[in-house]
Coordinates of C-alpha atoms in Angstrom, one line a residue:
X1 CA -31.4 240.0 251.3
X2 CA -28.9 239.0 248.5
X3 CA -29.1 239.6 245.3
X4 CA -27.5 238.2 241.8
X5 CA -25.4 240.6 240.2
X6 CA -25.3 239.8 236.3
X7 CA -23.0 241.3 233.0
X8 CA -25.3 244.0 232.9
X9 CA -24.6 245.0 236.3
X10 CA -21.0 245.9 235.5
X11 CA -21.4 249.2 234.1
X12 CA -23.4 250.3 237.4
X13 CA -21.3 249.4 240.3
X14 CA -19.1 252.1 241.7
X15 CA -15.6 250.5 241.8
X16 CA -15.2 251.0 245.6
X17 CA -18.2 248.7 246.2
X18 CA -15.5 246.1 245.3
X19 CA -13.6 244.3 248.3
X20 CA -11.0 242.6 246.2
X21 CA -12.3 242.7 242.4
X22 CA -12.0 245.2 239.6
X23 CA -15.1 245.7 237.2
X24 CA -13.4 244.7 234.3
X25 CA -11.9 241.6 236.1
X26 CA -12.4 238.4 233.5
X27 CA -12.7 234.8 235.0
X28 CA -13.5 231.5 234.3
X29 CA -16.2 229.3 235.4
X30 CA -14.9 226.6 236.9
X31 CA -18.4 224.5 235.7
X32 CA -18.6 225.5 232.3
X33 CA -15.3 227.4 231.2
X34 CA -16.9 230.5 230.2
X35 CA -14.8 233.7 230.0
X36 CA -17.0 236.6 231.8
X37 CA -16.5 239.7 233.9
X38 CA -16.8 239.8 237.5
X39 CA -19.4 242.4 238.5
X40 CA -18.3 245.3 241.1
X41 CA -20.2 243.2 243.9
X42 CA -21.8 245.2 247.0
X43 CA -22.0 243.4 249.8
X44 CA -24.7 240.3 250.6
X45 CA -24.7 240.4 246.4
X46 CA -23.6 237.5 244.6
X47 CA -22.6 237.2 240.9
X48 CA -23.3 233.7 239.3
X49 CA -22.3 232.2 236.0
X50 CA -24.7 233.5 232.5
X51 CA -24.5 230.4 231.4
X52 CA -24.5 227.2 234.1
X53 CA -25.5 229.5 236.7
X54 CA -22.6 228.5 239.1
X55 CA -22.1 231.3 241.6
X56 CA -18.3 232.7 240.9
X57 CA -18.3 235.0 243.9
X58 CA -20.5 236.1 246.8
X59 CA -19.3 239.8 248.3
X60 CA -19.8 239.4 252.2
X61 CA -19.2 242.8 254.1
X62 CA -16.8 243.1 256.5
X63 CA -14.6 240.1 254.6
X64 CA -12.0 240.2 257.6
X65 CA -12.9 240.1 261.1
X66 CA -16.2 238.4 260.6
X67 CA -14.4 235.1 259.3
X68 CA -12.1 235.3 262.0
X69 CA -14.1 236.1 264.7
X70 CA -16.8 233.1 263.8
X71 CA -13.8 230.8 263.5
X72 CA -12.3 232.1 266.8
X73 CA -15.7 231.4 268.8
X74 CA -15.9 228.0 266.5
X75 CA -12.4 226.5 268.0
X76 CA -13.3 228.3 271.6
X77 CA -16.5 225.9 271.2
X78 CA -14.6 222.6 270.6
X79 CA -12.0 223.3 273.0
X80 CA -15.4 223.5 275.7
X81 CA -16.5 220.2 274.3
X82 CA -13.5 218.5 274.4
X83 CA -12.9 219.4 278.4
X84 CA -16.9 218.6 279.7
X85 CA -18.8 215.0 279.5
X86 CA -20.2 214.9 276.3
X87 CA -23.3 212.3 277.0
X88 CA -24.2 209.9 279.5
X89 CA -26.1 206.8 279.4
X90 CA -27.9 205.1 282.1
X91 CA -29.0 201.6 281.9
X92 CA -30.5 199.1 284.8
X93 CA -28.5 201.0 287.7
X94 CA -25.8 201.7 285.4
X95 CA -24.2 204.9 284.2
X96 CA -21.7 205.2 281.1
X97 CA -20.6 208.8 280.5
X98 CA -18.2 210.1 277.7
X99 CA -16.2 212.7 276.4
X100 CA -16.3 213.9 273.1
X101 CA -12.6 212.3 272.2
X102 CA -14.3 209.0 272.8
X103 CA -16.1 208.9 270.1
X104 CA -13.0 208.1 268.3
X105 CA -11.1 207.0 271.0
X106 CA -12.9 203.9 272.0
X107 CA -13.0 202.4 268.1
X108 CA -8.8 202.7 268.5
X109 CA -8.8 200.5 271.8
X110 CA -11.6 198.0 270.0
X111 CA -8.8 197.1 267.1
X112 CA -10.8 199.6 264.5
X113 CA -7.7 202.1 264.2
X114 CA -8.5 202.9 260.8
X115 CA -12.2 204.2 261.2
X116 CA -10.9 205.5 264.9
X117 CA -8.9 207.7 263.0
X118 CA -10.8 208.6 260.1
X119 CA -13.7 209.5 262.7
X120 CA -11.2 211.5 264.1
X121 CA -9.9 213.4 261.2
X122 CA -13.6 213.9 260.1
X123 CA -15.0 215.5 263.3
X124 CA -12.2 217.0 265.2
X125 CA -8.9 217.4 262.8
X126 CA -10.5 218.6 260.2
X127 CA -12.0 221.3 261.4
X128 CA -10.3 222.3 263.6
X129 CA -7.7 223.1 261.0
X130 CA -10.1 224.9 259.2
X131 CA -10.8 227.0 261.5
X132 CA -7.4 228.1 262.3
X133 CA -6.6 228.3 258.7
X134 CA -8.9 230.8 258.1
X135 CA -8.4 232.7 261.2
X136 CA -4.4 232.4 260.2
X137 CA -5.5 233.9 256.4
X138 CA -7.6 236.4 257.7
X139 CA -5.1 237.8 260.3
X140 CA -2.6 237.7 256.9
X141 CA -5.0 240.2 255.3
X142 CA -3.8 243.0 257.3
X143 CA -0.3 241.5 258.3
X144 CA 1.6 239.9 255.9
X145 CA 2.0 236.5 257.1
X146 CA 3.7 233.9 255.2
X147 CA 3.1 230.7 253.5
X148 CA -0.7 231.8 253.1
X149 CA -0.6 230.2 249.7
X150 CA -0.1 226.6 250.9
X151 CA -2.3 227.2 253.9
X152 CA -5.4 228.5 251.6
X153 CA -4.9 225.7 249.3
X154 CA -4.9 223.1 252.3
X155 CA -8.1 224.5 253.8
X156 CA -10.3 224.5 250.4
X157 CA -9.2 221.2 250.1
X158 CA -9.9 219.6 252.6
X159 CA -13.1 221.6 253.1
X160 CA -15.6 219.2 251.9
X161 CA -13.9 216.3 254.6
X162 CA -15.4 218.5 257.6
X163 CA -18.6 216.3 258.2
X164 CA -19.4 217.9 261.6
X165 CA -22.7 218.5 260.5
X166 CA -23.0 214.8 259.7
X167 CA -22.2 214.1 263.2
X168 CA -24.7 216.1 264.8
X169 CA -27.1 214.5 262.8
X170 CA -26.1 211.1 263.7
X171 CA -26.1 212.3 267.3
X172 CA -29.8 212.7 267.0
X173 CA -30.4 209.2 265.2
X174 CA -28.7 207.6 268.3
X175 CA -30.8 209.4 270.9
X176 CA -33.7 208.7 268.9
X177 CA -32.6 204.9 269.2
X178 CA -31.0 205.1 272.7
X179 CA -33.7 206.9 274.4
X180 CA -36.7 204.4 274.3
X181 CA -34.7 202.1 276.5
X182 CA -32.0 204.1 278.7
X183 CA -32.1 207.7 280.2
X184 CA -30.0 210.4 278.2
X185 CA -28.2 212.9 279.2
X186 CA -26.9 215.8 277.9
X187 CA -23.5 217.4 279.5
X188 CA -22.3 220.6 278.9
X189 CA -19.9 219.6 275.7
X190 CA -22.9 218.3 273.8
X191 CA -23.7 222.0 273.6
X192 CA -20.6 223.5 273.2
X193 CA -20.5 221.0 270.2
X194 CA -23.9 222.1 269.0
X195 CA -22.4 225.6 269.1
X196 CA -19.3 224.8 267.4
X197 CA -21.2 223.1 264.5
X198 CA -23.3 226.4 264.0
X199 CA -20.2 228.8 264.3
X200 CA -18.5 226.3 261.7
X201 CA -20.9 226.4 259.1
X202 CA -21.6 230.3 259.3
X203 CA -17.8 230.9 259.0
X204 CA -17.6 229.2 255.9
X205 CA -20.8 231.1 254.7
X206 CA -19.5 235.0 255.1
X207 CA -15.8 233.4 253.5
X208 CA -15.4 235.4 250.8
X209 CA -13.0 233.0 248.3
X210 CA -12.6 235.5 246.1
X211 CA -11.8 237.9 248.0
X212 CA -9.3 236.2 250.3
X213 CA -7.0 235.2 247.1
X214 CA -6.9 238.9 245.8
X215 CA -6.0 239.8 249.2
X216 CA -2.9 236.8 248.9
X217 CA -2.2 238.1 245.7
X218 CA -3.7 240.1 242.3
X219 CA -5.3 238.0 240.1
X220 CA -3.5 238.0 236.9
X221 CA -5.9 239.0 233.9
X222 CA -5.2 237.9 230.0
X223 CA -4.5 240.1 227.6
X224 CA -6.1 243.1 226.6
X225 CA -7.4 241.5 223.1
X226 CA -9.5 238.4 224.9
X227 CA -13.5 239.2 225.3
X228 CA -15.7 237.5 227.1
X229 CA -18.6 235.6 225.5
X230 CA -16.7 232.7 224.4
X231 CA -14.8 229.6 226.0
X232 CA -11.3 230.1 227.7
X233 CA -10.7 227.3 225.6
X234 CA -11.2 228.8 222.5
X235 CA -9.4 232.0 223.5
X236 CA -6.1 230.0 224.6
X237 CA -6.8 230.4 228.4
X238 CA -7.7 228.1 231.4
X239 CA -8.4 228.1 234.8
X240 CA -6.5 227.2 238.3
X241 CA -8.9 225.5 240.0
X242 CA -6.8 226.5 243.1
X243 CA -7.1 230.3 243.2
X244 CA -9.5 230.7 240.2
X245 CA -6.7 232.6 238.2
X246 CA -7.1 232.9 234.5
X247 CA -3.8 231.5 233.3
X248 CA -2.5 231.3 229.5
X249 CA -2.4 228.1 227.7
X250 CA 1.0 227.7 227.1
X251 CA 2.0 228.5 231.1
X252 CA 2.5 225.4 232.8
X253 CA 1.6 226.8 236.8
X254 CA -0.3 229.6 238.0
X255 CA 1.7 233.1 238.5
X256 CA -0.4 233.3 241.9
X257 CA -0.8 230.1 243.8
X258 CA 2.0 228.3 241.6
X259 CA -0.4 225.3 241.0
X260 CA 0.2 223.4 238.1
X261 CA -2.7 223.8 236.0
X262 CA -4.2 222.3 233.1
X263 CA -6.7 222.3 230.6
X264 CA -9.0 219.8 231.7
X265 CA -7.8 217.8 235.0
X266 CA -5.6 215.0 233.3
X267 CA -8.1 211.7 232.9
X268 CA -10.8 212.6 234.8
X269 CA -13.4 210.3 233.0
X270 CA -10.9 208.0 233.5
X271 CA -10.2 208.1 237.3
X272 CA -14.0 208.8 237.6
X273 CA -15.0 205.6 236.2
X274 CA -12.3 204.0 237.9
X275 CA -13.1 205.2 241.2
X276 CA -17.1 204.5 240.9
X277 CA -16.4 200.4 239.7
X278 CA -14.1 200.3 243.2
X279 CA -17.5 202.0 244.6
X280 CA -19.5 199.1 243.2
X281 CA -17.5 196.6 244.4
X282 CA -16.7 197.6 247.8
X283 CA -21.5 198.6 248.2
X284 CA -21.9 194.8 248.2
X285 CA -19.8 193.7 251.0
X286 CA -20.6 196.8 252.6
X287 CA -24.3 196.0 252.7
X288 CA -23.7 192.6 253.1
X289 CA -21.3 192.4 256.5
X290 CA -22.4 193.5 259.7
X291 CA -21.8 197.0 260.4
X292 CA -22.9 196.7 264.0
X293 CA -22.5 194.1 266.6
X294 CA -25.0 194.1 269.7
X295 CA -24.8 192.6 273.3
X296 CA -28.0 193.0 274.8
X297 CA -28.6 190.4 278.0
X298 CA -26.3 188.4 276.7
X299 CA -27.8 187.9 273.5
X300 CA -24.9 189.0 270.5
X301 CA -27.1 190.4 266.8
X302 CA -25.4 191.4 263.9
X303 CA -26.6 194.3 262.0
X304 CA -26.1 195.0 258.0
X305 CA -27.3 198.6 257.3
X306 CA -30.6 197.0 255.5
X307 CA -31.5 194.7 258.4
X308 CA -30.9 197.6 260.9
X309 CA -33.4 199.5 258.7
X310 CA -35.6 196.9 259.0
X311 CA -35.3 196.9 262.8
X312 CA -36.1 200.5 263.1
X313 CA -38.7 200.1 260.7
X314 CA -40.8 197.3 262.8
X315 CA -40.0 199.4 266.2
X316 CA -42.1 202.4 264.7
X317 CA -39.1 204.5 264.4
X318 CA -40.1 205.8 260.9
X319 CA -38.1 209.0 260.5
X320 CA -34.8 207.7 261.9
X321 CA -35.6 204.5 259.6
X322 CA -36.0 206.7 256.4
X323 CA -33.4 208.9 257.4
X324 CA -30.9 206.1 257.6
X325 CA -31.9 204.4 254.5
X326 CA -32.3 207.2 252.4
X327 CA -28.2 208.3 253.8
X328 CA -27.4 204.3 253.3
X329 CA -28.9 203.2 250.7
X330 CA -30.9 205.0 248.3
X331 CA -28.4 208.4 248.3
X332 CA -25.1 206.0 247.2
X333 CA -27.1 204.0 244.7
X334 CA -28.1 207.5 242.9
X335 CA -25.0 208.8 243.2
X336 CA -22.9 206.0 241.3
X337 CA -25.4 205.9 238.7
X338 CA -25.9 209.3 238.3
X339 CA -21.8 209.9 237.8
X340 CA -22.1 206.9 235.7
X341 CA -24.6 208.8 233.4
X342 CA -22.1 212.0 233.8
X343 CA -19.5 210.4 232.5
X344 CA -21.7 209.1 229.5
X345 CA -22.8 212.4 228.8
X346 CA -19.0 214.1 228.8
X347 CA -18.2 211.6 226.9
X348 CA -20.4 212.1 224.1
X349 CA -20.9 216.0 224.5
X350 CA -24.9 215.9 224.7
X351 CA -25.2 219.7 224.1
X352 CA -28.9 219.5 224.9
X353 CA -28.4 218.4 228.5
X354 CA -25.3 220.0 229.5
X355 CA -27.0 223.0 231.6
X356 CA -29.9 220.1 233.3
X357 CA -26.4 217.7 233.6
X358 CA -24.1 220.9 235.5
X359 CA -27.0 221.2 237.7
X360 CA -27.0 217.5 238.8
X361 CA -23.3 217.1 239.2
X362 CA -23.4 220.2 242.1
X363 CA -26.2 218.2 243.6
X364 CA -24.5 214.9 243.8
X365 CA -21.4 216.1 244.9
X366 CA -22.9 218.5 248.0
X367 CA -25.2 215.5 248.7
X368 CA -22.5 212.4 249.1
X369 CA -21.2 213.3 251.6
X370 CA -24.2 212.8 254.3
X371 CA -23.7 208.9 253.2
X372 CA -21.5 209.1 256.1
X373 CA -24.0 209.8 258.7
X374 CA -24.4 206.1 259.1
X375 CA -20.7 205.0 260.4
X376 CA -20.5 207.6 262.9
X377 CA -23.8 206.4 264.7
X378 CA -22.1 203.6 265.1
X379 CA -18.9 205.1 266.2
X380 CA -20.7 207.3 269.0
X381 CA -22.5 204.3 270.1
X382 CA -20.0 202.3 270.6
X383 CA -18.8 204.6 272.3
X384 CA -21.5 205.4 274.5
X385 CA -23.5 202.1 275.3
X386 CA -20.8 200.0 277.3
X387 CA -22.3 197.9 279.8
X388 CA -20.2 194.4 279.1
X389 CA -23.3 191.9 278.5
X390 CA -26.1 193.8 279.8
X391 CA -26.1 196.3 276.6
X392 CA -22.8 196.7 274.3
X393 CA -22.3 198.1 270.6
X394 CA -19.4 197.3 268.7
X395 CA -18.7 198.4 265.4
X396 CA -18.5 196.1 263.0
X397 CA -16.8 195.7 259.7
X398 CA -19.0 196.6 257.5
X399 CA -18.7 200.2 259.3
X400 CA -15.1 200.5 257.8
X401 CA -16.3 199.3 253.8
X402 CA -19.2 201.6 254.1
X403 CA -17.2 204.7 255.2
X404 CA -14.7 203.5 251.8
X405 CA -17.5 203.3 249.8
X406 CA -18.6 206.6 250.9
X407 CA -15.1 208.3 250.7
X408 CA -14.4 206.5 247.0
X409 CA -18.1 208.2 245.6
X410 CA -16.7 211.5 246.9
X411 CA -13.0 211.4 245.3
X412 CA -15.5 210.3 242.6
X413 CA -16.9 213.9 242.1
X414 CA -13.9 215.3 243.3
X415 CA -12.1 213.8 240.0
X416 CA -14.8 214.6 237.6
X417 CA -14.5 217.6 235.5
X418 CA -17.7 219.3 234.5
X419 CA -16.0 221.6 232.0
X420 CA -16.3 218.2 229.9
X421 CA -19.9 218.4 229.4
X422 CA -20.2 221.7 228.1
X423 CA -16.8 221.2 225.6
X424 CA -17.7 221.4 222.0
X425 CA -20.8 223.7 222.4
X426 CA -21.6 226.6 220.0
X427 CA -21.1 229.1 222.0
X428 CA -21.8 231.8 220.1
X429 CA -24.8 230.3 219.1
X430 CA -25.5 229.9 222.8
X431 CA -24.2 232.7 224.2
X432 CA -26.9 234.4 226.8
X433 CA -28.9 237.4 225.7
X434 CA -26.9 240.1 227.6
X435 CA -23.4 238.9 226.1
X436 CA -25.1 239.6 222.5
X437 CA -26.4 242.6 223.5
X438 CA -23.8 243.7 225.4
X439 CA -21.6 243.2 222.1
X440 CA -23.4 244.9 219.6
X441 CA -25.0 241.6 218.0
X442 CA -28.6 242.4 219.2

């Protein structure tokens, strides 16, 4: 079971509990800017921020082969579901059947080349580059490779774009629609997938972060005069977001990762609010044009995301109908008004909401993401349900403005900096009980 190791857990760790941090190591958090030592972590403990409880590191034991090994069995998996039928359909004495690369594959051939390749990038590119990366840093640990800077700075990158997980949930929303009037079936790369999507997410669970830059290089610490309890801010430091290094003020790129790093990311409320009006204006045509077309007998219906709702609503499918609205609708809506509000509140420094407001911002941004669940049902059925006018599904383009709606709300977050709500606090006056104590103030 883990555990949260806090400040007043430094002076009882052993120091060769730690797999790449020293007790008296000082970081930032990357939430709140708070300067802070990194507990001596056992493993399956975790140490998380005193004051916006952001989790800085999580110790995972055997930090080297267990990473690599998941990721190894993780691309072994999606090479098996690349090389087996993925699903079949059959319809009235007709069978369509399909490989996994269809799914992306089919929208190029229907004149959809951009969501053919971002469907691509987003299920099989993606992840499959995350999976090497980390099998490529992990093998570094013990041999030296090179260029593992620019490789572990790719892979956290692009970490949030791996929506496999999104897939296999919109997998189930299509057999739930699919199955009431044609017979599924299931070949043996829908379960390699299924397989790959489990070994994906558990190798980024038992990636140690932390760990894996020490191992790149040491983390360089400030001077012997800065104490933690305050702001890197006030004590003239600030933070690579790439590597987590604490790097002085006046030093234009990180000694480690050779990021150029600043004190706040340069207009963030700026590109924020920027990003979230081209958000706005691209959710009305996006709910507005169809983003599936359907051939059924003969018969062609255009589809919006509300009147497909609808439609699954009135055919009893409640679940898949909530599911699809709450991904489609309800979860963008929140989302741009709730980084609308964030941006309010940076902007006028509410010091009585910061902590409530951190906490919201980590929500929104893990949650946007499954916005996307919508446009790849519609690329896997159009994929699947080809049977020229007996039953076809073609994607329509309203797919493409949803999935830029989606992908503008996440660059959103991306671009927002959540140090700004807790700038200008009185941090002394603030400071958690065990930094007081553990400085002689209580």
């Amino acid at each position: 079971m883990n555990t949260t190791a806090t400040l007043s857990a430094c002076q009882t760790q052993e120091p060769d509990q730690i797999a790449a941090s020293r007790p008296d190591e000082l970081v930032l958090c990357p939430h709140c800017d708070l300067l802070q030592y990194l507990p001596a972590l056992a493993p399956g403990e975790q140490a998380h921020c005193l004051r916006c409880e952001h989790q800085l590191d999580a110790r995972q034991p055997n930090p080297i082969m267990r990473p690599a090994l998941y990721a190894a069995s993780a691309l072994l998996m999606l090479l098996l579901a690349n090389l087996f039928p993925f699903v079949s359909m059959a319809l009235a004495g007709n069978r369509s059947e399909i490989h996994f690369f269809d799914t992306s594959a089919v929208l190029f051939t229907e004149y959809q080349q951009v969501l053919s390749i971002l469907v691509w990038l987003f299920i099989q590119a993606v992840p499959a580059f995350c999976m090497l990366a980390i099998i490529y840093l992990k093998l570094g640990m013990r041999y030296q490779l090179p260029a593992r800077i620019w490789v572990a700075r790719v892979l956290f990158m692009l970490k949030p774009w791996s929506m496999v997980d999104i897939f296999l949930m919109g997998l189930l929303i299509s057999f739930v629609k699919l199955v009431a009037t044609a017979e599924i079936s299931l070949g043996m790369s829908f379960w390699a997938f299924c397989l790959f999507c489990l070994l994906h997410l558990r190798t980024f669970q038992v990636l140690d972060r932390h760990a894996l830059w020490a191992s790149i290089a040491p983390s360089p610490q400030p001077d012997a005069a800065v104490k933690a309890g305050s702001t890197g801010l006030d004590q003239q430091l600030k933070l690579c977001h790439c590597c987590t290094a604490v790097v002085p003020l006046t030093q234009r790129h990180c000694s480690r990762c050779h990021t150029e790093v600043t004190v706040r990311m340069p207009g963030s409320l700026q590109k924020t609010l920027a990003l979230l009006i081209t958000a706005c204006v691209l959710y009305i045509p996006a709910n507005m044009l169809p983003i599936m077309r359907t051939v059924s007998f003969g018969d062609v219906t255009d589809s919006t995301i509300i009147s497909g709702f609808i439609m699954m609503w009135q055919d009893g499918e409640y679940p898949v109908a909530i599911i699809i609205f709450l991904a489609s609708v309800v979860i963008p809506i929140i989302k741009i008004v709730l980084m609308f509000w964030l941006c309010y509140l940076a902007a006028k420094s509410k010091q009585t909401t910061a902590k409530y407001s951190g906490n919201v911002y980590r929500l929104v941004d893990w949650v946007g993401r499954w916005s996307m669940v919508d446009v790849l049902v519609v690329a896997f059925m159009a994929a699947l349900v080809r049977f020229g006018l007996l039953a076809s599904v073609y994607p329509g383009i309203g797919a493409l403005v949803f999935a830029a709606v989606v992908i503008t709300t996440m660059l959103a977050a991306v671009s927002f900096d959540p140090r700004l709500l807790w700038d200008n606090q009185q941090t002394e006056v603030d400071k958690p009980m065990q930094y007081r104590q553990a400085e002689g103030k209580v």
